GROMACS .gro file of N, CA, C and O in nm:
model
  448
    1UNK      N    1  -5.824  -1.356  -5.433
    1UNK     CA    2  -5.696  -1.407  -5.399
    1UNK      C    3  -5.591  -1.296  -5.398
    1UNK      O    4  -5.491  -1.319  -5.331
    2UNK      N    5  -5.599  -1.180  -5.463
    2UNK     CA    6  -5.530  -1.055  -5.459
    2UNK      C    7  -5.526  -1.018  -5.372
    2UNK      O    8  -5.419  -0.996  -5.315
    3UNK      N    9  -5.608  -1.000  -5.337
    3UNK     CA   10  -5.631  -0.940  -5.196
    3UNK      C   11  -5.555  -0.970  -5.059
    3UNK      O   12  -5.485  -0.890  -4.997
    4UNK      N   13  -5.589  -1.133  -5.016
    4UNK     CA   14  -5.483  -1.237  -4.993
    4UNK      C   15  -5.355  -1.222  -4.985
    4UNK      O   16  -5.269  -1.212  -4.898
    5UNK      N   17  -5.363  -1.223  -5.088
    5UNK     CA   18  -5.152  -1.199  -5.118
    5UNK      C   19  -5.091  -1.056  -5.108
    5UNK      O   20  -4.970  -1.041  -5.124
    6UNK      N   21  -5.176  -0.945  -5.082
    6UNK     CA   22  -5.138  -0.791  -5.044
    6UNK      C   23  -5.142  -0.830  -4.940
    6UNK      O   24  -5.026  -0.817  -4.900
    7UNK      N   25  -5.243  -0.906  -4.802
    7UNK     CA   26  -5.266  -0.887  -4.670
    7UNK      C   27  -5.143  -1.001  -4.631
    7UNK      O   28  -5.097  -0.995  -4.517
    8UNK      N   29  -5.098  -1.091  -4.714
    8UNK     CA   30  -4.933  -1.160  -4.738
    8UNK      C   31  -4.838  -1.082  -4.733
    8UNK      O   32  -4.763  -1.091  -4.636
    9UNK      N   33  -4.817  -1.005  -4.812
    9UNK     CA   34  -4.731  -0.943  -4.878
    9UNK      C   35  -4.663  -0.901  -4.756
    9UNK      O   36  -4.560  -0.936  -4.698
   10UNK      N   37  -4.792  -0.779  -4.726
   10UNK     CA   38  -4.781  -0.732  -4.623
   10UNK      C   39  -4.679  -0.772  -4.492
   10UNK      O   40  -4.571  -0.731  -4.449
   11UNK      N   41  -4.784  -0.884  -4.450
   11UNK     CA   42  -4.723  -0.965  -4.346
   11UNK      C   43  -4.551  -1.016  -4.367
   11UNK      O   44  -4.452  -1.033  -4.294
   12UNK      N   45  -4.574  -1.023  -4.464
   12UNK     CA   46  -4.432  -1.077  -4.516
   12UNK      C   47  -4.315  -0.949  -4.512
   12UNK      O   48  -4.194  -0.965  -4.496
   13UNK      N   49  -4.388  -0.814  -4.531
   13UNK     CA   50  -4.291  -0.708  -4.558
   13UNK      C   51  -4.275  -0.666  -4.360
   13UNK      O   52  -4.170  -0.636  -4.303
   14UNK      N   53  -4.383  -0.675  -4.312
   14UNK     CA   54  -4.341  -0.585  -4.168
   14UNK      C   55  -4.271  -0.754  -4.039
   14UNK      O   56  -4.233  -0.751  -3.922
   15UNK      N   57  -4.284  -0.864  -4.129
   15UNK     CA   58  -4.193  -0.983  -4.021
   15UNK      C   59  -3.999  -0.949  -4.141
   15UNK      O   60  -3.890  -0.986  -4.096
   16UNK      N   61  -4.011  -0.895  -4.247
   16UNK     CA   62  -3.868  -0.875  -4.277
   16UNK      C   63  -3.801  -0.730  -4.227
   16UNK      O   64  -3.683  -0.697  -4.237
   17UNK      N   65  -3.903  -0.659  -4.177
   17UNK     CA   66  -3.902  -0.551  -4.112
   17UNK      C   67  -3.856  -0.590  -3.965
   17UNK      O   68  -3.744  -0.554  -3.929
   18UNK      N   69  -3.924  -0.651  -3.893
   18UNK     CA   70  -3.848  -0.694  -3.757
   18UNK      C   71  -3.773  -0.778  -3.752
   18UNK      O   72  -3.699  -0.752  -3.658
   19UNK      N   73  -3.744  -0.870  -3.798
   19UNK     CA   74  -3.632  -0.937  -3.854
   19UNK      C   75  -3.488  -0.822  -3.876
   19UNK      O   76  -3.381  -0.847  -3.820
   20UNK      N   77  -3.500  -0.733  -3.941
   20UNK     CA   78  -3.421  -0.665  -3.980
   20UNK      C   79  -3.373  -0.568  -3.869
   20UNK      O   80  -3.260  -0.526  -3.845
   21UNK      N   81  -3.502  -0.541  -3.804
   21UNK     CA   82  -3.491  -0.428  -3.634
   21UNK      C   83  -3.382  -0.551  -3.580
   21UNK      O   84  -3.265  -0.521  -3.558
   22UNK      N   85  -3.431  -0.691  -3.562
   22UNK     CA   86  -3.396  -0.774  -3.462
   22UNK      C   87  -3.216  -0.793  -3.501
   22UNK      O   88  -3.127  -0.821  -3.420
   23UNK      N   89  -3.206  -0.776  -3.600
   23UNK     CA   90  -3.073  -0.826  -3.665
   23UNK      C   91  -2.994  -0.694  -3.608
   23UNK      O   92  -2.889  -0.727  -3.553
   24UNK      N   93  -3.017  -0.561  -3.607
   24UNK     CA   94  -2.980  -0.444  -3.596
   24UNK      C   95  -2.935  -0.414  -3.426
   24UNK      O   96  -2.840  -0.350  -3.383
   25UNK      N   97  -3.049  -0.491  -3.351
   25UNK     CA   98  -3.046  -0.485  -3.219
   25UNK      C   99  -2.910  -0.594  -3.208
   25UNK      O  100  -2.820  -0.555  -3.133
   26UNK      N  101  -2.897  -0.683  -3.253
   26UNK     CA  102  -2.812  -0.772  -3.237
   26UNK      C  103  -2.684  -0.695  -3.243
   26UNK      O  104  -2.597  -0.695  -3.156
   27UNK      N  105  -2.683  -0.631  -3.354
   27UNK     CA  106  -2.543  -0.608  -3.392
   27UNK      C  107  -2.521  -0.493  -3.323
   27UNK      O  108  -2.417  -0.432  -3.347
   28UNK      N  109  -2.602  -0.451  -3.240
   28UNK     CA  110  -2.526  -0.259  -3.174
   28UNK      C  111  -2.513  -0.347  -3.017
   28UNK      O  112  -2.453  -0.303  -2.919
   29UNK      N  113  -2.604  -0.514  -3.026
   29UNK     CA  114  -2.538  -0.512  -2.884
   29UNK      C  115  -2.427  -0.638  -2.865
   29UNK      O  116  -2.427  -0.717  -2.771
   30UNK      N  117  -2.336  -0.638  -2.974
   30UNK     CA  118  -2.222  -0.719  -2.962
   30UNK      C  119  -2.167  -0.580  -2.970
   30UNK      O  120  -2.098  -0.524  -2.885
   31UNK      N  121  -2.202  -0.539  -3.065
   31UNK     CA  122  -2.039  -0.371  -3.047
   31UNK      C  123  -2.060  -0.362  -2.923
   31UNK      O  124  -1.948  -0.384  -2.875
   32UNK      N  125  -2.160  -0.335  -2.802
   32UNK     CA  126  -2.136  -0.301  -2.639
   32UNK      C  127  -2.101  -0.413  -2.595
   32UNK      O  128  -2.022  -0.401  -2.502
   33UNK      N  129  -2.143  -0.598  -2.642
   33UNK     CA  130  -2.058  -0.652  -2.576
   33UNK      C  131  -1.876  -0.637  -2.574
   33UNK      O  132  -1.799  -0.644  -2.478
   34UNK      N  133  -1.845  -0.610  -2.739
   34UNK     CA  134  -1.668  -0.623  -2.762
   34UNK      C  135  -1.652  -0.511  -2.675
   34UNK      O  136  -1.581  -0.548  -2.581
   35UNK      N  137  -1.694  -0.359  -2.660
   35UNK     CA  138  -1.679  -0.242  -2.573
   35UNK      C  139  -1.660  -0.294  -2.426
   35UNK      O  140  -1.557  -0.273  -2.363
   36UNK      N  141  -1.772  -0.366  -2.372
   36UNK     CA  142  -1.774  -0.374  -2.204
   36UNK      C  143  -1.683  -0.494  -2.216
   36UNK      O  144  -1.662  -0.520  -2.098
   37UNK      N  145  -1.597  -0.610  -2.309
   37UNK     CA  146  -1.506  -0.688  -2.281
   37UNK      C  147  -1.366  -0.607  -2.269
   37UNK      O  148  -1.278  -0.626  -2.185
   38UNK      N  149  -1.368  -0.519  -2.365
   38UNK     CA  150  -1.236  -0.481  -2.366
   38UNK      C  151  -1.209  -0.378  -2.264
   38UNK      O  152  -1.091  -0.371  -2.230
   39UNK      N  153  -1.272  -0.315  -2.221
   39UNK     CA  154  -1.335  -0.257  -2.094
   39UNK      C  155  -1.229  -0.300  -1.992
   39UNK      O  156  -1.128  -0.260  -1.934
   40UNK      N  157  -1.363  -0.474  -2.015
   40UNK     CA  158  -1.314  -0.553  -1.890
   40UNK      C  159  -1.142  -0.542  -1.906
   40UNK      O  160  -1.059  -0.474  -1.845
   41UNK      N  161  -1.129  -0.640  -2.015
   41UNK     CA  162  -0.998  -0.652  -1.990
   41UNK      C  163  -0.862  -0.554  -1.996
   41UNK      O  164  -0.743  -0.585  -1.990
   42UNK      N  165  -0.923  -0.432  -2.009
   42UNK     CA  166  -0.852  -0.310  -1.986
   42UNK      C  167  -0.833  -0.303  -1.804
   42UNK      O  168  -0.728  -0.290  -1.742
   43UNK      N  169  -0.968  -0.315  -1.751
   43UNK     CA  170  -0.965  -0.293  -1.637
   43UNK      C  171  -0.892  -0.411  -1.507
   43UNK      O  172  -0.875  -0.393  -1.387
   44UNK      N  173  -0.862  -0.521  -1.590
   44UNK     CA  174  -0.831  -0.628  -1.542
   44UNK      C  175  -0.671  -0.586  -1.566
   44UNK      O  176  -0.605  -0.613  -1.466
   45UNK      N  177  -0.618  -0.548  -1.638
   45UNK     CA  178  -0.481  -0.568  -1.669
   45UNK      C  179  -0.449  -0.450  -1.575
   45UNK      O  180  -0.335  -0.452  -1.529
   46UNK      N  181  -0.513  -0.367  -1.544
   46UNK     CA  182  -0.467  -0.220  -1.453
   46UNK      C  183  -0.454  -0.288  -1.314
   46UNK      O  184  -0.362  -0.251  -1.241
   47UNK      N  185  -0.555  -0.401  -1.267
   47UNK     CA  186  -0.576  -0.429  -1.143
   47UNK      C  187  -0.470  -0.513  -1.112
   47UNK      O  188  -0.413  -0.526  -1.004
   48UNK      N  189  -0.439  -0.599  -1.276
   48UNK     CA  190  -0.281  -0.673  -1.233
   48UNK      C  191  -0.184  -0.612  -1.179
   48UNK      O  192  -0.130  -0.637  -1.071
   49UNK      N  193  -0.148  -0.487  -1.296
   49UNK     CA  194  -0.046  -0.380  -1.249
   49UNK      C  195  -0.054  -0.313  -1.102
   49UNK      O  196   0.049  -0.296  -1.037
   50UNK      N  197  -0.158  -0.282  -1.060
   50UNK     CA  198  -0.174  -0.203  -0.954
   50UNK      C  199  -0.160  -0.320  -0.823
   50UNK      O  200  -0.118  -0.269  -0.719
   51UNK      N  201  -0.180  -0.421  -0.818
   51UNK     CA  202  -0.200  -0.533  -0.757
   51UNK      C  203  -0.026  -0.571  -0.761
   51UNK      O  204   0.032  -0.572  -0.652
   52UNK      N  205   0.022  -0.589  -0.836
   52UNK     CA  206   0.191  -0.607  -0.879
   52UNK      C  207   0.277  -0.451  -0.769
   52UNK      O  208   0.376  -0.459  -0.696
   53UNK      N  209   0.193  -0.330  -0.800
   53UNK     CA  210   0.281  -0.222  -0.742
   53UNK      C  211   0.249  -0.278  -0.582
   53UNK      O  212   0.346  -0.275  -0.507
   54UNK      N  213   0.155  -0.314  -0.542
   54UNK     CA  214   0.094  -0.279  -0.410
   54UNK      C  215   0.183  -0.422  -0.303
   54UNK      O  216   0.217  -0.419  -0.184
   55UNK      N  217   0.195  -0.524  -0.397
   55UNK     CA  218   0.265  -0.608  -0.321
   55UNK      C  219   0.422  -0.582  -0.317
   55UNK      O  220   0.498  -0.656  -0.254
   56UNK      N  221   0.467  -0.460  -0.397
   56UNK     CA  222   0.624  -0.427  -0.378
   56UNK      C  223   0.631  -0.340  -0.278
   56UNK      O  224   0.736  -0.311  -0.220
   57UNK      N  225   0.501  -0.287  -0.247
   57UNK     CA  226   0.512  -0.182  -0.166
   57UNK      C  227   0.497  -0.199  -0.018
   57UNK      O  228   0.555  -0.136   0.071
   58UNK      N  229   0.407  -0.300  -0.007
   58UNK     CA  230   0.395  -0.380   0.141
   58UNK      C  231   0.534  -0.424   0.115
   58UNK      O  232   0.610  -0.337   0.157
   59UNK      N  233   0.608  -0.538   0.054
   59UNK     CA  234   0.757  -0.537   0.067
   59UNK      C  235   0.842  -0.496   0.105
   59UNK      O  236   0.946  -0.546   0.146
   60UNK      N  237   0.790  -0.348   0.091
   60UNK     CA  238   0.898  -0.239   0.115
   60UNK      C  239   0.878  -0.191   0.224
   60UNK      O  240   0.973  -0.153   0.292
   61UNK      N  241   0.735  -0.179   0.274
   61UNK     CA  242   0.746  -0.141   0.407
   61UNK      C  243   0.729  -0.247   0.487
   61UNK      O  244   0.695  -0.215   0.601
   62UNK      N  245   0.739  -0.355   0.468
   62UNK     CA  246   0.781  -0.472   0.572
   62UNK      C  247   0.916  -0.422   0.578
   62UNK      O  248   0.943  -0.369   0.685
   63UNK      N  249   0.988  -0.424   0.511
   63UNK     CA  250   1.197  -0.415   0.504
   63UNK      C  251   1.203  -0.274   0.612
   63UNK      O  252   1.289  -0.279   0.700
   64UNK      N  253   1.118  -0.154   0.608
   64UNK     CA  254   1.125  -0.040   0.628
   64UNK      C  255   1.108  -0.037   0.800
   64UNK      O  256   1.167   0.032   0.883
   65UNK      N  257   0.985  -0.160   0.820
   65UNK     CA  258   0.940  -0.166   0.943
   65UNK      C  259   1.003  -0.244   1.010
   65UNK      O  260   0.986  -0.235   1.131
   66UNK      N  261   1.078  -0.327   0.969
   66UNK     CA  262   1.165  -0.429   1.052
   66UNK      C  263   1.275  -0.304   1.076
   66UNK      O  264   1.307  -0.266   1.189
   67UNK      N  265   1.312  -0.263   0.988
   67UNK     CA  266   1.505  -0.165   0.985
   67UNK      C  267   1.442  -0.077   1.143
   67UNK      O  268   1.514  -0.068   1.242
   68UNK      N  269   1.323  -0.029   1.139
   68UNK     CA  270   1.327   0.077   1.212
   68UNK      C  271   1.293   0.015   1.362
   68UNK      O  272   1.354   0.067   1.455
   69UNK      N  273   1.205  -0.088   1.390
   69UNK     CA  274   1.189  -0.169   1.506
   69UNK      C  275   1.368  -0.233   1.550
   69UNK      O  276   1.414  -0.225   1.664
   70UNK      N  277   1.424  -0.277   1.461
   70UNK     CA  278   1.575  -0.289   1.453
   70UNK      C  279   1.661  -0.167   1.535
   70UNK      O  280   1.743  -0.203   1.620
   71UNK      N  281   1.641  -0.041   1.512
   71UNK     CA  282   1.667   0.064   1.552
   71UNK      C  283   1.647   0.105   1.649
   71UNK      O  284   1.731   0.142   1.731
   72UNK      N  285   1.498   0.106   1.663
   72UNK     CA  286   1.431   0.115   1.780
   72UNK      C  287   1.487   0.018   1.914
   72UNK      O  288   1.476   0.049   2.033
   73UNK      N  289   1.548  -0.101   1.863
   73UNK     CA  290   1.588  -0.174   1.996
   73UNK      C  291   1.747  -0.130   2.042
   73UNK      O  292   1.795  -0.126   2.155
   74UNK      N  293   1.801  -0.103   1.931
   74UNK     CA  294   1.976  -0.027   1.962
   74UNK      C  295   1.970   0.073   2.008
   74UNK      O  296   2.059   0.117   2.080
   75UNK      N  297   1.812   0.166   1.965
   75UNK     CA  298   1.819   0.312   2.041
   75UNK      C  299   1.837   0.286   2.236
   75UNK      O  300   1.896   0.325   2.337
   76UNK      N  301   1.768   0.223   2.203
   76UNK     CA  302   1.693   0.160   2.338
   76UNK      C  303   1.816   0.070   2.437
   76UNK      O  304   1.817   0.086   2.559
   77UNK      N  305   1.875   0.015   2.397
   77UNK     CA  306   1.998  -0.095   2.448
   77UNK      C  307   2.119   0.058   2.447
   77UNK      O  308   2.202   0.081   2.535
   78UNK      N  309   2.101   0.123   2.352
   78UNK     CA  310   2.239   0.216   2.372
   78UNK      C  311   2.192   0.327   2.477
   78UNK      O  312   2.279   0.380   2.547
   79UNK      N  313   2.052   0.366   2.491
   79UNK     CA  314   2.040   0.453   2.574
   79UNK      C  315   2.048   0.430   2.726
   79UNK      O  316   2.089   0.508   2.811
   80UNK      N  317   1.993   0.290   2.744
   80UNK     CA  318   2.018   0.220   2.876
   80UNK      C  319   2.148   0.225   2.940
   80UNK      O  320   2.157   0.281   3.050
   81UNK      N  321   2.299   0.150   2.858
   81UNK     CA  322   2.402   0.181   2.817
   81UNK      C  323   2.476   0.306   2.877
   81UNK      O  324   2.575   0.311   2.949
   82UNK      N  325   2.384   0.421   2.816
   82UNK     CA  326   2.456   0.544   2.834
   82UNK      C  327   2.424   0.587   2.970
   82UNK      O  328   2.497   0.648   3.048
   83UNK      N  329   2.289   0.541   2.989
   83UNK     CA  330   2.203   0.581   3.187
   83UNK      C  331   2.319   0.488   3.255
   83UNK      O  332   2.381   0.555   3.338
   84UNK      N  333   2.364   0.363   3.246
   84UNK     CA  334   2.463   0.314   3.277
   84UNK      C  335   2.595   0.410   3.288
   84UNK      O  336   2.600   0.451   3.404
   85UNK      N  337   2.658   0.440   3.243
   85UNK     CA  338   2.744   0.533   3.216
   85UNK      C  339   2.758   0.652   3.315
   85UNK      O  340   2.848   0.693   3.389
   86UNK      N  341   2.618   0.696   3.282
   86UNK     CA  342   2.599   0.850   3.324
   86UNK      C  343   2.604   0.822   3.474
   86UNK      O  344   2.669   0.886   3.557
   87UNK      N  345   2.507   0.689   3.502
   87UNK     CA  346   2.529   0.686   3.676
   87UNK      C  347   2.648   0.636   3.722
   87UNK      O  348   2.686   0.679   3.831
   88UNK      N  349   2.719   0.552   3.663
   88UNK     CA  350   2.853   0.506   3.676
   88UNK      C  351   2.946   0.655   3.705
   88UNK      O  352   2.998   0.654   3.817
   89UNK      N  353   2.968   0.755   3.638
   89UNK     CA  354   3.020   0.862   3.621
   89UNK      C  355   2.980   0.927   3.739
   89UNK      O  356   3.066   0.982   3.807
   90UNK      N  357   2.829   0.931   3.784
   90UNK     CA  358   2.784   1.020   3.860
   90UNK      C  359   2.867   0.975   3.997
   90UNK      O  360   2.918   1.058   4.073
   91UNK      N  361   2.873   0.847   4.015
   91UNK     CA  362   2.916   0.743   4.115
   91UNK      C  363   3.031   0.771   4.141
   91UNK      O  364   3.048   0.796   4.261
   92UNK      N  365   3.126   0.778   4.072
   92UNK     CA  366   3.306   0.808   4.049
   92UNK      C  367   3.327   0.957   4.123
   92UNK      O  368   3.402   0.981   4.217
   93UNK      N  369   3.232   1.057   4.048
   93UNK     CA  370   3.237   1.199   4.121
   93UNK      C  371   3.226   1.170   4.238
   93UNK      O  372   3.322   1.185   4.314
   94UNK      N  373   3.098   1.120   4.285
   94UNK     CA  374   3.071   1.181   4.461
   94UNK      C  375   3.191   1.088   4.532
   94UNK      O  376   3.239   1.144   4.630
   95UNK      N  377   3.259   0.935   4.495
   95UNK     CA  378   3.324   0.897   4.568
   95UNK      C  379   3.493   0.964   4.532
   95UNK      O  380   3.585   0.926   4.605
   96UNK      N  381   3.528   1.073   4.405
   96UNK     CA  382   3.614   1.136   4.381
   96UNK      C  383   3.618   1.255   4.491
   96UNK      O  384   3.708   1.277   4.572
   97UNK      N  385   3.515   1.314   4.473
   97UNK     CA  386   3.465   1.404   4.584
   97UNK      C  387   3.510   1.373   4.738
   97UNK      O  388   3.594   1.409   4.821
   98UNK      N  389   3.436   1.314   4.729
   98UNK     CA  390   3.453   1.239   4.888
   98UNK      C  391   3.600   1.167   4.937
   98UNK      O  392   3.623   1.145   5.056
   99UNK      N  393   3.705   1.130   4.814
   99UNK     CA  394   3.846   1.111   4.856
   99UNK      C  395   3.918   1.241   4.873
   99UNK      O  396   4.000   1.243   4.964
  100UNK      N  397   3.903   1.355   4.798
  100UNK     CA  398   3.953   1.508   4.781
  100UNK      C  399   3.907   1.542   4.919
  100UNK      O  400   3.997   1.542   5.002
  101UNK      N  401   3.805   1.567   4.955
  101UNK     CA  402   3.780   1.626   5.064
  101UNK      C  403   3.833   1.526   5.201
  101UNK      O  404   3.843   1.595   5.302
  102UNK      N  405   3.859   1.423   5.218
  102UNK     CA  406   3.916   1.376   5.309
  102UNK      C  407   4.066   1.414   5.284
  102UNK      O  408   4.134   1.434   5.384
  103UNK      N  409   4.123   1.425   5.164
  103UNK     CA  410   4.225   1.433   5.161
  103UNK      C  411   4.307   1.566   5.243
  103UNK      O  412   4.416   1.570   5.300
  104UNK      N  413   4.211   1.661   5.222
  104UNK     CA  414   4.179   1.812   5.257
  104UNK      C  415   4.157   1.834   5.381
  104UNK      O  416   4.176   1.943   5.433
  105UNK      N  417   4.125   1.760   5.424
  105UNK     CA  418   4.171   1.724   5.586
  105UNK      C  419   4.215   1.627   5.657
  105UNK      O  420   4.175   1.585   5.765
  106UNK      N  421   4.319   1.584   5.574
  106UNK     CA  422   4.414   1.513   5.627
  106UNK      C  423   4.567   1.580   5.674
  106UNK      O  424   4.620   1.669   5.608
  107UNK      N  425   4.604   1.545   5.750
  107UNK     CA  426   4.717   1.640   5.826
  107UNK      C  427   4.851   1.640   5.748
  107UNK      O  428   4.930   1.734   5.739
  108UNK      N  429   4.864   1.463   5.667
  108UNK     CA  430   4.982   1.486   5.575
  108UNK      C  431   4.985   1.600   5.446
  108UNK      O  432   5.083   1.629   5.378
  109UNK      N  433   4.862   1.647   5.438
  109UNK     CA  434   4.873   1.717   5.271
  109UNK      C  435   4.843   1.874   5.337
  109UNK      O  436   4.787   1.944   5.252
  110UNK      N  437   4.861   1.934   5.444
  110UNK     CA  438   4.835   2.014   5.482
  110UNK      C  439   4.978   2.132   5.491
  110UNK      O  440   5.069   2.119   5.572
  111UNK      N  441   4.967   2.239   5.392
  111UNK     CA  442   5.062   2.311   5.403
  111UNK      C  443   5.088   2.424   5.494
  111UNK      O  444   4.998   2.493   5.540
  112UNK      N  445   5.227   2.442   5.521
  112UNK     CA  446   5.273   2.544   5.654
  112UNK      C  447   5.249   2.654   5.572
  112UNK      O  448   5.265   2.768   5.614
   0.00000   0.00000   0.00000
């Protein structure tokens, strides 16, 4: 019966042995679970922030892209405007022109 209870014993010493591995494995893999949570939620709170910058920033260049399409149409309406102008002007000369030189040979403005 000695015998028995050493080949017990035994058994009894290498199942408190893995038991003890198993308990060990447990506990190094909650420290990597709390590690890869806080991780997570490290990495989650950056994506808020960065997610928070990125929608101020489309914001901003929506405001940026309207101002300048805005611009773009006054450039455009004032430059038309000014081709207006410029041919209007051009128009005034040749028919300024064209009263001077009749005038220039006209017999009343003609000096002795």
């Amino acid at each position: 019966m000695t015998q028995q209870g050493a080949v017990l014993q035994g058994y009894n010493n290498e199942l408190v042995k893995c038991i003890e591995d198993l308990c060990m494995q447990k506990e190094e893999l909650n420290k990597q679970i709390r590690q890869a949570e806080e991780e997570k939620n490290k990495l989650q709170h950056e994506i808020q922030v960065l997610s928070e910058q990125l929608d101020c920033v489309c914001e901003n260049l929506a405001r940026k892209v309207a101002s300048r399409n805005e611009l773009d149409k006054i450039l455009a309406e004032t430059e038309a405007a000014y081709m207006k102008i410029l041919d209007s002007s051009r128009t005034l000369l040749n028919v300024l022109k064209k009263e001077v030189g009749s005038l220039k040979h006209s017999p009343d403005l003609k000096t002795n």
